[in-house]
Short mmCIF file of C-alpha atoms in Angstrom, two decimals:
data_model
loop_
_atom_site.label_atom_id
_atom_site.label_comp_id
_atom_site.label_asym_id
_atom_site.label_seq_id
_atom_site.Cartn_x
_atom_site.Cartn_y
_atom_site.Cartn_z
CA MET A 1 -193.55 19.49 -156.04
CA MET A 2 -191.02 16.96 -154.87
CA GLU A 3 -187.66 16.35 -156.55
CA ASN A 4 -185.45 13.35 -155.86
CA GLN A 5 -182.13 12.34 -157.38
CA ILE A 6 -182.09 8.68 -158.42
CA ALA A 7 -178.59 7.20 -158.59
CA PRO A 8 -177.94 4.60 -161.30
CA ILE A 9 -177.91 1.11 -159.77
CA THR A 10 -176.16 -0.87 -162.49
CA GLU A 11 -173.59 -0.07 -165.12
CA VAL A 12 -175.01 0.14 -168.61
CA ALA A 13 -173.11 -1.68 -171.36
CA GLU A 14 -171.88 0.45 -174.26
CA LEU A 15 -173.66 0.16 -177.58
CA GLU A 16 -171.65 -1.55 -180.28
CA LEU A 17 -171.42 0.09 -183.70
CA GLN A 18 -173.06 -2.25 -186.21
CA ALA A 19 -173.12 -0.33 -189.50
CA VAL A 20 -172.58 3.18 -190.78
CA ILE A 21 -174.27 4.89 -193.72
CA GLY A 22 -172.13 7.85 -194.68
CA PHE A 23 -169.00 9.32 -196.18
CA ASN A 24 -167.30 12.56 -195.18
CA GLY A 25 -166.45 14.16 -198.50
CA HIS A 26 -164.83 17.20 -196.86
CA VAL A 27 -161.59 15.38 -195.93
CA PRO A 28 -159.05 16.11 -198.73
CA ALA A 29 -157.91 12.82 -200.34
CA GLY A 30 -159.85 11.02 -197.58
CA LEU A 31 -161.03 8.13 -199.78
CA LYS A 32 -158.41 5.39 -200.30
CA CYS A 33 -158.51 2.04 -202.09
CA HIS A 34 -156.42 -0.60 -200.31
CA PRO A 35 -153.67 -2.31 -202.38
CA ASP A 36 -155.59 -5.63 -202.05
CA GLN A 37 -158.17 -3.94 -204.39
CA GLU A 38 -161.01 -5.33 -202.27
CA HIS A 39 -161.52 -2.60 -199.66
CA LEU A 40 -162.18 1.13 -199.45
CA ILE A 41 -160.86 3.06 -196.45
CA TYR A 42 -162.18 6.46 -195.41
CA PRO A 43 -162.65 8.56 -192.25
CA LEU A 44 -166.06 9.30 -190.74
CA GLY A 45 -166.12 11.42 -187.58
CA CYS A 46 -163.72 9.90 -185.03
CA THR A 47 -163.73 6.51 -186.81
CA VAL A 48 -161.77 5.11 -189.75
CA LEU A 49 -163.99 2.83 -191.82
CA ILE A 50 -162.83 -0.20 -193.83
CA GLN A 51 -165.53 -1.31 -196.28
CA ALA A 52 -165.43 -4.32 -198.58
CA ILE A 53 -166.18 -3.17 -202.15
CA ASN A 54 -168.13 -6.28 -203.18
CA THR A 55 -169.81 -7.52 -199.97
CA LYS A 56 -170.21 -4.04 -198.33
CA GLU A 57 -169.00 -5.58 -195.03
CA GLN A 58 -167.70 -2.90 -192.65
CA TYR A 59 -164.91 -2.79 -190.06
CA PHE A 60 -164.26 0.11 -187.70
CA LEU A 61 -160.95 1.46 -186.41
CA GLN A 62 -161.80 3.40 -183.26
CA GLY A 63 -159.24 5.26 -181.15
CA HIS A 64 -159.35 8.94 -182.08
CA GLY A 65 -160.80 11.43 -179.60
CA ASN A 66 -161.88 13.93 -182.26
CA ASN A 67 -162.62 14.11 -186.00
CA VAL A 68 -160.16 12.34 -188.31
CA SER A 69 -158.60 14.90 -190.67
CA CYS A 70 -156.44 12.66 -192.91
CA VAL A 71 -155.76 9.00 -193.66
CA THR A 72 -153.11 7.15 -195.68
CA ILE A 73 -152.15 3.55 -196.51
CA SER A 74 -148.65 2.15 -196.93
CA ARG A 75 -147.77 0.81 -200.39
CA SER A 76 -147.56 -2.77 -199.08
CA GLY A 77 -151.00 -2.38 -197.47
CA VAL A 78 -149.71 -3.52 -194.06
CA TYR A 79 -150.19 -0.18 -192.30
CA ILE A 80 -152.85 2.51 -192.15
CA ALA A 81 -152.10 5.88 -190.55
CA SER A 82 -154.72 8.45 -189.55
CA GLY A 83 -154.47 11.94 -188.05
CA GLN A 84 -157.05 14.02 -186.21
CA VAL A 85 -157.99 17.57 -185.27
CA THR A 86 -158.09 18.69 -181.64
CA PHE A 87 -158.53 21.88 -179.63
CA MET A 88 -156.02 24.71 -179.99
CA GLY A 89 -152.91 24.17 -177.89
CA PHE A 90 -153.55 20.45 -177.35
CA LYS A 91 -151.62 17.67 -179.04
CA ALA A 92 -153.26 15.98 -182.03
CA ASP A 93 -152.68 12.23 -182.30
CA ILE A 94 -151.50 10.19 -185.25
CA ILE A 95 -152.54 6.55 -184.97
CA LEU A 96 -150.69 3.74 -186.76
CA TRP A 97 -152.99 0.76 -187.43
CA ASP A 98 -152.33 -2.85 -188.40
CA TYR A 99 -154.58 -3.46 -191.43
CA LYS A 100 -154.86 -7.27 -191.15
CA LYS A 101 -155.46 -7.39 -187.39
CA ARG A 102 -157.61 -4.21 -187.52
CA GLU A 103 -155.95 -2.91 -184.37
CA LEU A 104 -153.94 0.04 -183.06
CA ILE A 105 -150.14 -0.39 -183.19
CA ALA A 106 -148.91 3.00 -181.97
CA ARG A 107 -150.12 6.47 -181.02
CA LEU A 108 -147.75 9.23 -182.16
CA SER A 109 -148.18 12.64 -180.48
CA LEU A 110 -146.09 15.68 -181.36
CA HIS A 111 -148.14 18.07 -183.50
CA LYS A 112 -150.58 20.58 -182.02
CA GLY A 113 -154.09 21.44 -183.19
CA LYS A 114 -154.42 19.39 -186.37
CA ILE A 115 -152.70 16.81 -188.58
CA GLU A 116 -152.95 18.25 -192.10
CA ASP A 117 -151.56 15.31 -194.12
CA LEU A 118 -149.69 12.00 -193.83
CA ALA A 119 -147.53 9.92 -196.21
CA PHE A 120 -145.66 6.59 -196.02
CA SER A 121 -142.29 6.04 -197.67
CA PRO A 122 -142.33 3.52 -200.58
CA ASN A 123 -140.69 0.72 -198.54
CA ASP A 124 -142.67 1.33 -195.30
CA LEU A 125 -139.61 2.63 -193.46
CA TYR A 126 -140.88 6.10 -192.56
CA LEU A 127 -144.09 8.02 -192.01
CA VAL A 128 -144.10 11.79 -192.62
CA SER A 129 -146.69 14.01 -190.93
CA LEU A 130 -147.60 17.62 -191.65
CA GLY A 131 -149.06 19.79 -188.88
CA GLY A 132 -151.92 22.25 -189.33
CA PRO A 133 -151.83 26.09 -189.29
CA ASP A 134 -151.26 26.28 -185.52
CA ASP A 135 -148.37 23.81 -185.70
CA GLY A 136 -146.66 24.43 -189.04
CA SER A 137 -144.10 21.64 -188.74
CA VAL A 138 -143.22 18.49 -190.69
CA VAL A 139 -142.04 15.41 -188.76
CA VAL A 140 -140.45 12.15 -189.98
CA TRP A 141 -141.30 9.05 -187.90
CA SER A 142 -139.56 5.67 -187.87
CA ILE A 143 -142.17 2.94 -188.31
CA ALA A 144 -139.92 0.24 -186.81
CA LYS A 145 -139.12 2.25 -183.65
CA ARG A 146 -142.55 4.03 -183.52
CA ASP A 147 -140.67 7.24 -182.72
CA ALA A 148 -139.87 10.63 -184.28
CA ILE A 149 -136.55 10.85 -186.14
CA CYS A 150 -136.55 14.60 -186.84
CA GLY A 151 -138.75 17.60 -187.60
CA SER A 152 -138.62 21.05 -189.12
CA PRO A 153 -140.90 24.05 -189.87
CA ALA A 154 -142.86 23.08 -193.00
CA ALA A 155 -142.74 26.46 -194.77
CA GLY A 156 -140.60 29.60 -194.82
CA LEU A 157 -141.39 32.77 -192.87
CA ASN A 158 -142.58 34.86 -195.81
CA VAL A 159 -145.04 32.31 -197.29
CA GLY A 160 -148.31 30.66 -196.20
CA ASN A 161 -148.95 27.24 -194.68
CA ALA A 162 -148.12 23.89 -196.27
CA THR A 163 -151.31 21.82 -196.68
CA THR A 164 -150.38 18.79 -198.84
CA LEU A 165 -147.69 16.17 -198.70
CA ILE A 166 -146.47 13.31 -200.92
CA PHE A 167 -143.60 10.85 -200.68
CA SER A 168 -141.28 9.88 -203.51
CA SER A 169 -142.43 6.80 -205.47
CA CYS A 170 -138.96 5.20 -205.49
CA ARG A 171 -136.79 6.67 -202.71
CA ASP A 172 -137.30 6.49 -198.95
CA GLU A 173 -135.33 9.71 -198.40
CA MET A 174 -137.30 12.23 -200.48
CA PHE A 175 -140.74 13.83 -200.06
CA VAL A 176 -142.53 17.00 -201.17
CA THR A 177 -144.72 19.50 -199.27
CA ALA A 178 -146.81 22.24 -200.87
CA GLY A 179 -149.36 24.86 -199.90
CA ASN A 180 -149.96 28.61 -200.00
CA GLY A 181 -147.05 30.00 -202.05
CA THR A 182 -144.70 27.18 -201.00
CA ILE A 183 -143.43 24.06 -202.83
CA ARG A 184 -140.55 22.27 -201.11
CA VAL A 185 -138.59 19.11 -201.91
CA TRP A 186 -137.14 17.55 -198.74
CA GLU A 187 -134.15 15.22 -198.35
CA LEU A 188 -133.81 13.03 -195.25
CA ASP A 189 -130.30 12.92 -193.74
CA LEU A 190 -130.64 9.90 -191.44
CA PRO A 191 -127.08 9.82 -189.92
CA ASN A 192 -127.43 13.45 -188.77
CA ARG A 193 -131.18 13.14 -188.01
CA LYS A 194 -132.03 16.15 -190.17
CA ILE A 195 -134.33 16.99 -193.09
CA TRP A 196 -133.10 19.52 -195.64
CA PRO A 197 -135.65 21.51 -197.71
CA THR A 198 -135.11 23.03 -201.16
CA GLU A 199 -137.64 25.63 -202.32
CA CYS A 200 -138.93 24.99 -205.86
CA GLN A 201 -138.78 27.92 -208.29
CA THR A 202 -141.95 28.87 -210.16
CA GLY A 203 -140.76 32.29 -211.40
CA GLN A 204 -143.47 34.95 -211.49
CA MET A 205 -146.21 32.38 -210.94
CA LYS A 206 -147.72 32.47 -207.43
CA ARG A 207 -150.14 29.69 -206.61
CA ILE A 208 -151.99 28.10 -203.68
CA VAL A 209 -151.65 24.31 -204.01
CA MET A 210 -154.72 22.14 -203.24
CA SER A 211 -153.59 18.68 -204.38
CA ILE A 212 -150.41 16.83 -205.33
CA THR A 213 -149.39 13.60 -207.12
CA MET A 214 -146.05 11.98 -207.99
CA ALA A 215 -145.11 10.13 -211.20
CA ASN A 216 -144.30 6.42 -210.71
CA ASP A 217 -140.65 6.91 -211.73
CA ASP A 218 -140.15 10.16 -209.73
CA SER A 219 -139.44 12.05 -212.97
CA PHE A 220 -142.03 14.74 -212.21
CA PHE A 221 -144.66 15.67 -209.66
CA PHE A 222 -147.89 17.52 -210.46
CA LEU A 223 -149.68 20.14 -208.38
CA GLY A 224 -153.34 21.18 -208.59
CA THR A 225 -154.01 24.81 -207.64
CA THR A 226 -156.92 26.97 -206.49
CA THR A 227 -156.56 28.95 -209.74
CA GLY A 228 -157.66 25.87 -211.69
CA ASP A 229 -154.37 25.04 -213.40
CA ILE A 230 -151.79 22.25 -213.01
CA LEU A 231 -148.06 22.77 -212.37
CA LYS A 232 -145.54 20.15 -213.50
CA MET A 233 -142.34 20.24 -211.41
CA ASN A 234 -139.02 18.43 -211.75
CA PRO A 235 -137.93 17.07 -208.32
CA THR A 236 -134.26 16.86 -209.41
CA THR A 237 -133.81 20.41 -210.75
CA LYS A 238 -136.64 21.85 -208.56
CA LEU A 239 -137.78 23.87 -211.59
CA LEU A 240 -141.18 24.31 -213.25
CA ALA A 241 -141.42 22.09 -216.36
CA ASP A 242 -144.78 23.33 -217.64
CA ALA A 243 -148.21 24.57 -216.50
CA GLY A 244 -151.69 24.54 -217.95
CA PRO A 245 -154.34 24.75 -219.18
CA VAL A 246 -153.72 28.33 -220.36
CA LYS A 247 -157.40 28.87 -221.20
CA ASP A 248 -160.52 27.22 -219.76
CA LYS A 249 -159.03 26.49 -216.37
CA PHE A 250 -160.76 24.04 -214.03
CA SER A 251 -163.58 25.85 -212.22
CA LEU A 252 -163.20 26.22 -208.41
CA GLY A 253 -159.66 24.83 -208.50
CA VAL A 254 -158.02 21.42 -209.00
CA SER A 255 -159.07 19.81 -205.71
CA ALA A 256 -157.91 16.24 -206.54
CA ILE A 257 -155.24 14.93 -208.91
CA LYS A 258 -153.84 11.45 -209.66
CA CYS A 259 -151.01 10.37 -211.94
CA LEU A 260 -151.67 7.21 -214.02
CA LYS A 261 -149.05 4.55 -214.82
CA MET A 262 -150.07 4.56 -218.49
CA GLY A 263 -149.38 8.32 -218.65
CA GLY A 264 -151.73 11.21 -218.19
CA LEU A 265 -153.59 12.63 -215.20
CA LEU A 266 -156.97 12.22 -213.59
CA VAL A 267 -158.13 15.65 -212.45
CA GLY A 268 -161.05 16.51 -210.18
CA SER A 269 -162.32 20.08 -209.86
CA GLY A 270 -164.14 21.91 -207.07
CA ALA A 271 -167.12 22.23 -209.45
CA GLY A 272 -167.44 18.42 -209.76
CA LEU A 273 -165.78 17.94 -213.18
CA LEU A 274 -163.72 14.74 -213.49
CA ALA A 275 -161.32 14.82 -216.46
CA PHE A 276 -158.49 12.82 -218.00
CA CYS A 277 -155.79 15.05 -219.48
CA LYS A 278 -152.12 15.00 -220.53
CA SER A 279 -149.14 17.34 -220.29
CA PRO A 280 -148.39 19.94 -221.67
CA SER A 281 -151.84 21.22 -222.79
CA TYR A 282 -153.87 19.70 -219.86
CA LYS A 283 -157.00 19.97 -221.98
CA PRO A 284 -159.63 17.35 -221.00
CA ILE A 285 -159.50 14.29 -223.29
CA LYS A 286 -162.35 12.57 -221.42
CA LYS A 287 -164.63 14.22 -218.89
CA ILE A 288 -167.78 13.64 -216.81
CA GLN A 289 -169.74 15.89 -214.44
CA LEU A 290 -170.38 14.58 -210.92
CA GLU A 291 -172.49 15.89 -208.02
CA GLY A 292 -170.47 18.01 -205.58
CA GLY A 293 -166.85 19.18 -205.60
CA ILE A 294 -164.37 16.31 -206.00
CA THR A 295 -162.08 15.85 -202.98
CA SER A 296 -160.64 12.34 -203.54
CA ILE A 297 -159.49 10.19 -206.46
CA THR A 298 -158.10 6.74 -205.63
CA LEU A 299 -156.96 4.06 -208.08
CA ARG A 300 -157.92 0.39 -207.96
CA GLY A 301 -154.81 -1.47 -209.10
CA GLU A 302 -153.16 0.14 -212.13
CA GLY A 303 -156.03 2.57 -212.67
CA HIS A 304 -158.29 0.51 -214.98
CA GLN A 305 -160.95 1.38 -212.40
CA PHE A 306 -160.93 4.16 -209.83
CA PHE A 307 -163.10 5.66 -207.10
CA VAL A 308 -164.05 9.30 -206.69
CA GLY A 309 -165.30 10.99 -203.50
CA THR A 310 -167.22 14.29 -203.56
CA GLU A 311 -168.22 16.97 -201.04
CA GLU A 312 -171.87 15.92 -201.36
CA SER A 313 -171.00 12.56 -199.71
CA HIS A 314 -171.09 10.51 -202.93
CA ILE A 315 -168.61 7.77 -203.81
CA TYR A 316 -168.49 6.92 -207.54
CA CYS A 317 -166.83 3.99 -209.27
CA VAL A 318 -165.50 4.88 -212.74
CA ASN A 319 -164.12 2.52 -215.41
CA PHE A 320 -161.31 4.20 -217.29
CA THR A 321 -162.14 2.77 -220.74
CA ASP A 322 -165.75 3.98 -221.04
CA PHE A 323 -165.36 6.80 -218.44
CA LYS A 324 -168.89 6.27 -217.06
CA GLU A 325 -169.67 6.75 -213.37
CA THR A 326 -171.61 4.38 -211.09
CA LEU A 327 -172.82 5.65 -207.71
CA ILE A 328 -171.80 3.07 -205.09
CA LEU A 329 -172.38 4.99 -201.84
CA THR A 330 -174.36 8.07 -200.89
CA CYS A 331 -175.58 9.86 -197.79
CA HIS A 332 -176.62 13.27 -196.48
CA PHE A 333 -173.92 15.92 -196.68
CA GLU A 334 -175.47 18.22 -194.05
CA ALA A 335 -176.54 17.66 -190.42
CA VAL A 336 -179.27 14.98 -190.12
CA GLN A 337 -182.29 16.69 -188.51
CA ASP A 338 -184.61 13.73 -187.93
CA ILE A 339 -184.81 9.95 -188.21
CA VAL A 340 -188.02 7.92 -188.07
CA PHE A 341 -189.20 4.30 -188.55
CA PRO A 342 -192.64 3.50 -190.02
CA PHE A 343 -195.09 1.82 -187.66
CA GLY A 344 -194.75 -1.96 -187.34
CA THR A 345 -191.52 -2.50 -189.30
CA ASP A 346 -187.80 -2.00 -188.83
CA GLU A 347 -186.88 -2.86 -192.43
CA LEU A 348 -187.11 0.77 -193.55
CA PHE A 349 -186.40 4.15 -192.03
CA ALA A 350 -186.45 7.74 -193.24
CA THR A 351 -184.07 10.62 -192.53
CA CYS A 352 -184.04 14.30 -193.39
CA ALA A 353 -181.21 16.80 -193.78
CA LYS A 354 -181.19 20.23 -195.44
CA LYS A 355 -183.10 19.86 -198.76
CA ASP A 356 -183.37 16.03 -198.73
CA ILE A 357 -185.67 13.37 -197.35
CA ARG A 358 -184.28 9.87 -197.90
CA VAL A 359 -185.76 6.42 -197.30
CA TRP A 360 -183.27 3.65 -196.48
CA HIS A 361 -183.30 -0.13 -196.39
CA THR A 362 -182.04 -1.14 -192.94
CA LEU A 363 -180.35 -4.46 -193.76
CA SER A 364 -178.47 -3.42 -196.90
CA ASN A 365 -177.95 0.28 -195.88
CA ARG A 366 -179.18 1.16 -199.37
CA GLU A 367 -181.00 4.35 -200.36
CA LEU A 368 -184.44 3.46 -201.74
CA LEU A 369 -185.90 6.92 -202.31
CA ARG A 370 -184.72 10.52 -202.33
CA ILE A 371 -187.12 13.47 -202.16
CA THR A 372 -185.53 16.87 -202.80
CA VAL A 373 -187.00 20.35 -202.33
CA PRO A 374 -184.32 22.78 -203.58
CA ASN A 375 -183.20 25.72 -201.41
CA MET A 376 -185.29 24.61 -198.42
CA THR A 377 -184.47 22.92 -195.10
CA CYS A 378 -186.50 20.01 -193.74
CA HIS A 379 -186.58 20.11 -189.91
CA SER A 380 -188.70 17.08 -189.06
CA ILE A 381 -190.47 14.10 -190.64
CA ASN A 382 -193.02 11.48 -189.64
CA PHE A 383 -194.76 8.50 -191.23
CA MET A 384 -198.53 8.36 -191.10
CA ARG A 385 -199.56 5.25 -189.12
CA ASP A 386 -201.10 3.66 -192.26
CA GLY A 387 -197.77 4.11 -194.10
CA LYS A 388 -199.39 5.94 -197.01
CA SER A 389 -197.59 9.26 -196.57
CA ILE A 390 -194.49 10.94 -195.18
CA ILE A 391 -195.35 14.22 -193.44
CA SER A 392 -192.52 16.78 -193.39
CA ALA A 393 -191.86 20.15 -191.73
CA TRP A 394 -190.01 22.82 -193.73
CA ASP A 395 -188.37 26.16 -192.97
CA ASP A 396 -190.54 28.00 -195.53
CA GLY A 397 -193.52 27.53 -193.18
CA LYS A 398 -195.09 24.70 -195.19
CA ILE A 399 -196.07 21.15 -194.27
CA ARG A 400 -195.54 18.80 -197.21
CA ALA A 401 -196.83 15.24 -197.55
CA PHE A 402 -195.12 12.78 -199.92
CA ALA A 403 -195.93 9.27 -201.09
CA PRO A 404 -193.30 6.95 -199.48
CA GLU A 405 -192.90 4.70 -202.54
CA THR A 406 -192.66 7.24 -205.36
CA GLY A 407 -191.85 10.50 -203.58
CA ARG A 408 -194.85 12.17 -205.26
CA LEU A 409 -196.09 15.35 -203.55
CA MET A 410 -199.57 14.55 -202.16
CA TYR A 411 -200.53 17.85 -200.55
CA VAL A 412 -199.06 21.05 -199.08
CA ILE A 413 -200.33 23.06 -196.10
CA ASN A 414 -199.23 26.62 -196.90
CA ASN A 415 -198.40 29.16 -194.18
CA ALA A 416 -198.64 26.53 -191.46
CA HIS A 417 -196.31 28.61 -189.23
CA ARG A 418 -194.84 32.09 -189.45
CA ILE A 419 -191.18 31.32 -188.70
CA GLY A 420 -190.92 27.89 -190.33
CA VAL A 421 -192.26 24.51 -189.19
CA THR A 422 -189.77 22.99 -186.71
CA ALA A 423 -191.51 19.83 -185.41
CA ILE A 424 -194.26 17.48 -186.55
CA ALA A 425 -196.24 14.47 -185.26
CA THR A 426 -199.26 12.45 -186.38
CA THR A 427 -202.04 10.64 -184.54
CA SER A 428 -202.54 6.87 -184.92
CA ASP A 429 -205.98 7.28 -186.55
CA CYS A 430 -204.29 9.29 -189.39
CA LYS A 431 -206.88 12.08 -188.98
CA ARG A 432 -204.67 14.68 -187.30
CA VAL A 433 -201.25 16.28 -187.75
CA ILE A 434 -199.72 18.30 -184.90
CA SER A 435 -197.07 20.83 -185.88
CA GLY A 436 -194.75 23.15 -183.98
CA GLY A 437 -193.26 26.39 -185.31
CA GLY A 438 -190.29 28.65 -184.86
CA GLU A 439 -192.52 31.22 -183.15
CA GLY A 440 -193.55 28.69 -180.44
CA GLU A 441 -197.07 27.87 -181.57
CA VAL A 442 -198.43 24.32 -181.57
CA ARG A 443 -201.10 23.79 -184.23
CA VAL A 444 -203.52 20.89 -184.64
CA TRP A 445 -204.62 20.09 -188.22
CA GLN A 446 -207.52 17.92 -189.35
CA ILE A 447 -206.54 15.80 -192.35
CA GLY A 448 -209.35 14.65 -194.64
CA CYS A 449 -209.32 12.89 -198.01
CA GLN A 450 -208.98 16.14 -199.96
CA THR A 451 -208.80 18.78 -197.21
CA GLN A 452 -206.38 19.95 -194.50
CA LYS A 453 -208.06 22.22 -191.93
CA LEU A 454 -206.63 24.08 -188.92
CA GLU A 455 -208.44 22.89 -185.80
CA GLU A 456 -206.64 24.89 -183.08
CA ALA A 457 -203.55 27.02 -182.47
CA LEU A 458 -202.08 26.53 -178.98
CA LYS A 459 -199.98 29.51 -177.88
CA GLU A 460 -197.92 28.80 -174.76
CA HIS A 461 -194.27 28.32 -175.79
CA GLN A 462 -192.11 31.44 -176.08
CA SER A 463 -189.52 29.93 -178.44
CA SER A 464 -189.32 27.33 -181.22
CA VAL A 465 -190.90 23.91 -180.68
CA SER A 466 -188.19 21.26 -181.03
CA CYS A 467 -190.11 17.97 -180.59
CA ILE A 468 -193.69 16.62 -180.42
CA GLN A 469 -194.83 13.17 -179.23
CA VAL A 470 -198.43 11.86 -179.19
CA LYS A 471 -199.84 9.37 -176.68
CA LYS A 472 -201.12 6.02 -177.99
CA ASN A 473 -204.78 6.88 -177.30
CA ASN A 474 -204.44 10.18 -179.28
CA GLU A 475 -205.93 12.12 -176.32
CA GLU A 476 -202.70 13.75 -175.20
CA CYS A 477 -199.40 15.00 -176.58
CA VAL A 478 -196.18 16.48 -175.19
CA THR A 479 -194.16 19.28 -176.82
CA ALA A 480 -190.59 20.31 -176.00
CA SER A 481 -189.29 23.81 -176.69
CA THR A 482 -186.03 25.73 -176.62
CA ASP A 483 -187.63 28.15 -174.11
CA GLY A 484 -186.91 25.55 -171.39
CA THR A 485 -190.44 24.17 -171.09
CA CYS A 486 -192.20 20.91 -171.89
CA ILE A 487 -195.97 21.14 -172.10
CA ILE A 488 -198.42 18.24 -171.90
CA TRP A 489 -201.52 19.06 -173.95
CA ASP A 490 -205.05 17.64 -173.81
CA LEU A 491 -205.97 16.91 -177.46
CA VAL A 492 -209.67 16.48 -176.62
CA ARG A 493 -210.20 19.85 -174.89
CA LEU A 494 -207.22 21.37 -176.80
CA ARG A 495 -205.88 22.92 -173.59
CA ARG A 496 -202.73 22.70 -171.50
CA ASN A 497 -202.56 19.96 -168.86
CA GLN A 498 -199.08 20.34 -167.35
CA MET A 499 -195.93 22.38 -167.78
CA ILE A 500 -192.38 21.27 -166.90
CA LEU A 501 -189.70 23.94 -166.52
CA ALA A 502 -185.94 23.41 -166.61
CA ASN A 503 -182.81 25.50 -167.04
CA THR A 504 -182.02 24.04 -170.47
CA LEU A 505 -183.02 24.27 -174.13
CA PHE A 506 -185.08 21.13 -174.64
CA GLN A 507 -184.16 19.30 -177.86
CA CYS A 508 -186.20 16.09 -177.62
CA VAL A 509 -188.92 14.43 -175.58
CA CYS A 510 -190.55 10.99 -175.55
CA TYR A 511 -193.08 9.01 -173.57
CA HIS A 512 -192.03 6.04 -171.46
CA PRO A 513 -193.64 2.89 -172.97
CA GLU A 514 -196.13 2.85 -170.05
CA GLU A 515 -196.89 6.55 -170.69
CA PHE A 516 -196.89 7.81 -167.09
CA GLN A 517 -193.37 9.24 -167.50
CA ILE A 518 -191.73 11.51 -170.02
CA ILE A 519 -188.03 11.48 -170.81
CA THR A 520 -186.41 14.70 -172.01
CA SER A 521 -182.98 15.80 -173.13
CA GLY A 522 -181.51 19.22 -173.80
CA THR A 523 -178.42 21.34 -174.22
CA ASP A 524 -177.25 20.71 -170.63
CA ARG A 525 -176.35 17.16 -171.82
CA LYS A 526 -178.61 15.56 -169.22
CA VAL A 527 -181.43 13.07 -169.67
CA ASP A 528 -184.35 13.86 -167.35
CA MET A 529 -187.22 11.57 -166.43
CA THR A 530 -190.42 13.14 -165.12
CA ILE A 531 -193.33 11.25 -163.53
CA TRP A 532 -196.61 13.12 -163.28
CA SER A 533 -200.26 12.64 -162.47
CA LYS A 534 -203.25 14.83 -163.21
CA PHE A 535 -202.62 16.64 -159.91
CA GLY A 536 -199.05 17.68 -160.77
CA ILE A 537 -195.46 16.47 -161.06
CA ILE A 538 -194.65 13.71 -158.57
CA MET A 539 -190.96 13.17 -159.20
CA LYS A 540 -188.07 14.37 -161.36
CA ALA A 541 -184.95 12.24 -161.89
CA LYS A 542 -181.71 12.96 -163.74
#
């Protein structure tokens, strides 16, 4: 066996991001509608996405080195600010963006670990940032000078962390922070470069604040709590005005709250209930049930229309008058396990994650079909070559086949594997399905018109099979496993041809288009290319 290292000859150009299907519903108040009323802005991974509401055109703001944890827009719409998480002890960046030019203006680094929340002052003079649990400080930045003016610990010593932040609607010198047992109104003293906090008094009531909103005239600010009630505070007296509802509190807490100009509040709960209510009773006047806990409510203009983001990666558009929801964007809300194109077309593709299989239209990024099997996890999917069925591998040990147009269940192979089905592939003649299991077995199934019969069980792998690829002539296939082996199988004799060993957990494998090489990748973050003949491995390259 001979091994050679092949050095890359030319530099490979970076792939350019063309479109994104997705929305991270776990970022609190992460969905924002721009003041121009034409664009939605939200974070997705390390990127901040700007999406046109009508045309669905997308722009990407890229500059963060880790996941974006919060985003905010200035009232004028000129600036966008975004904060990120980073590793403990390292500085987490805040990036100030120019909205029109779609470019980075300044990178502000002071906080450690995580940026919890951001807010612009009403006249775009200042940006206030709130650090995460490892940082615990609040910092005021000058937008003109792109520099910190002053900072202070966000909460007292005998209370929990501050997690939310909002600026005054009228004054550039006042903002509010709130969190676990702390509600503070801050005053900026610019000549002395200081910020002075005043703790708000809630009497015997102890609450953990999840969300916050300010009235347009600064008369009151409202706080949503994990208990499921709303606190109304006076920023002048720093006293509690009222709280409610007394009975029938919002289930799983008030995770999003927005004050309307016309009076009243839009309230989103952790159980997915969206309600319109008024002080002092806070009983829902209008309400609708959405899928997933609500994490964002953002107004379009005066609030005649608004957008709601949920934990299950849905964005809804709601008209205030009829209070009916329209789903405008959706995606998986768990890790995507597999992605596959049908043979001969790139107009469609299918993905699977947790309990869902979804079919998408490539050009419009629209969801065409959703197949759901509750309380199960789909590990792998494949289209039959004739396009008449989607074959899927599930953690309950079953192989399920669905019709790709209707999502109808066509057949189920029960007890296909003992420890769940982890990988699946089909032959081009549509007569065989090859499956891999969590116990390491590779099984070949004969698929007839009405029958599904086990042809052979191939027992070589010691751990779960992570990927299967079949050769064009259907006479050979390759399987990758987390035991550090790739095995090339003869599908005529149903025996092993070759085995490739490596000090890694193989995650994926594929044939080179000319099919005399295989390319593998694993947990060592390397891509390996192996050339073999029937007499053994000729060369391995990394």
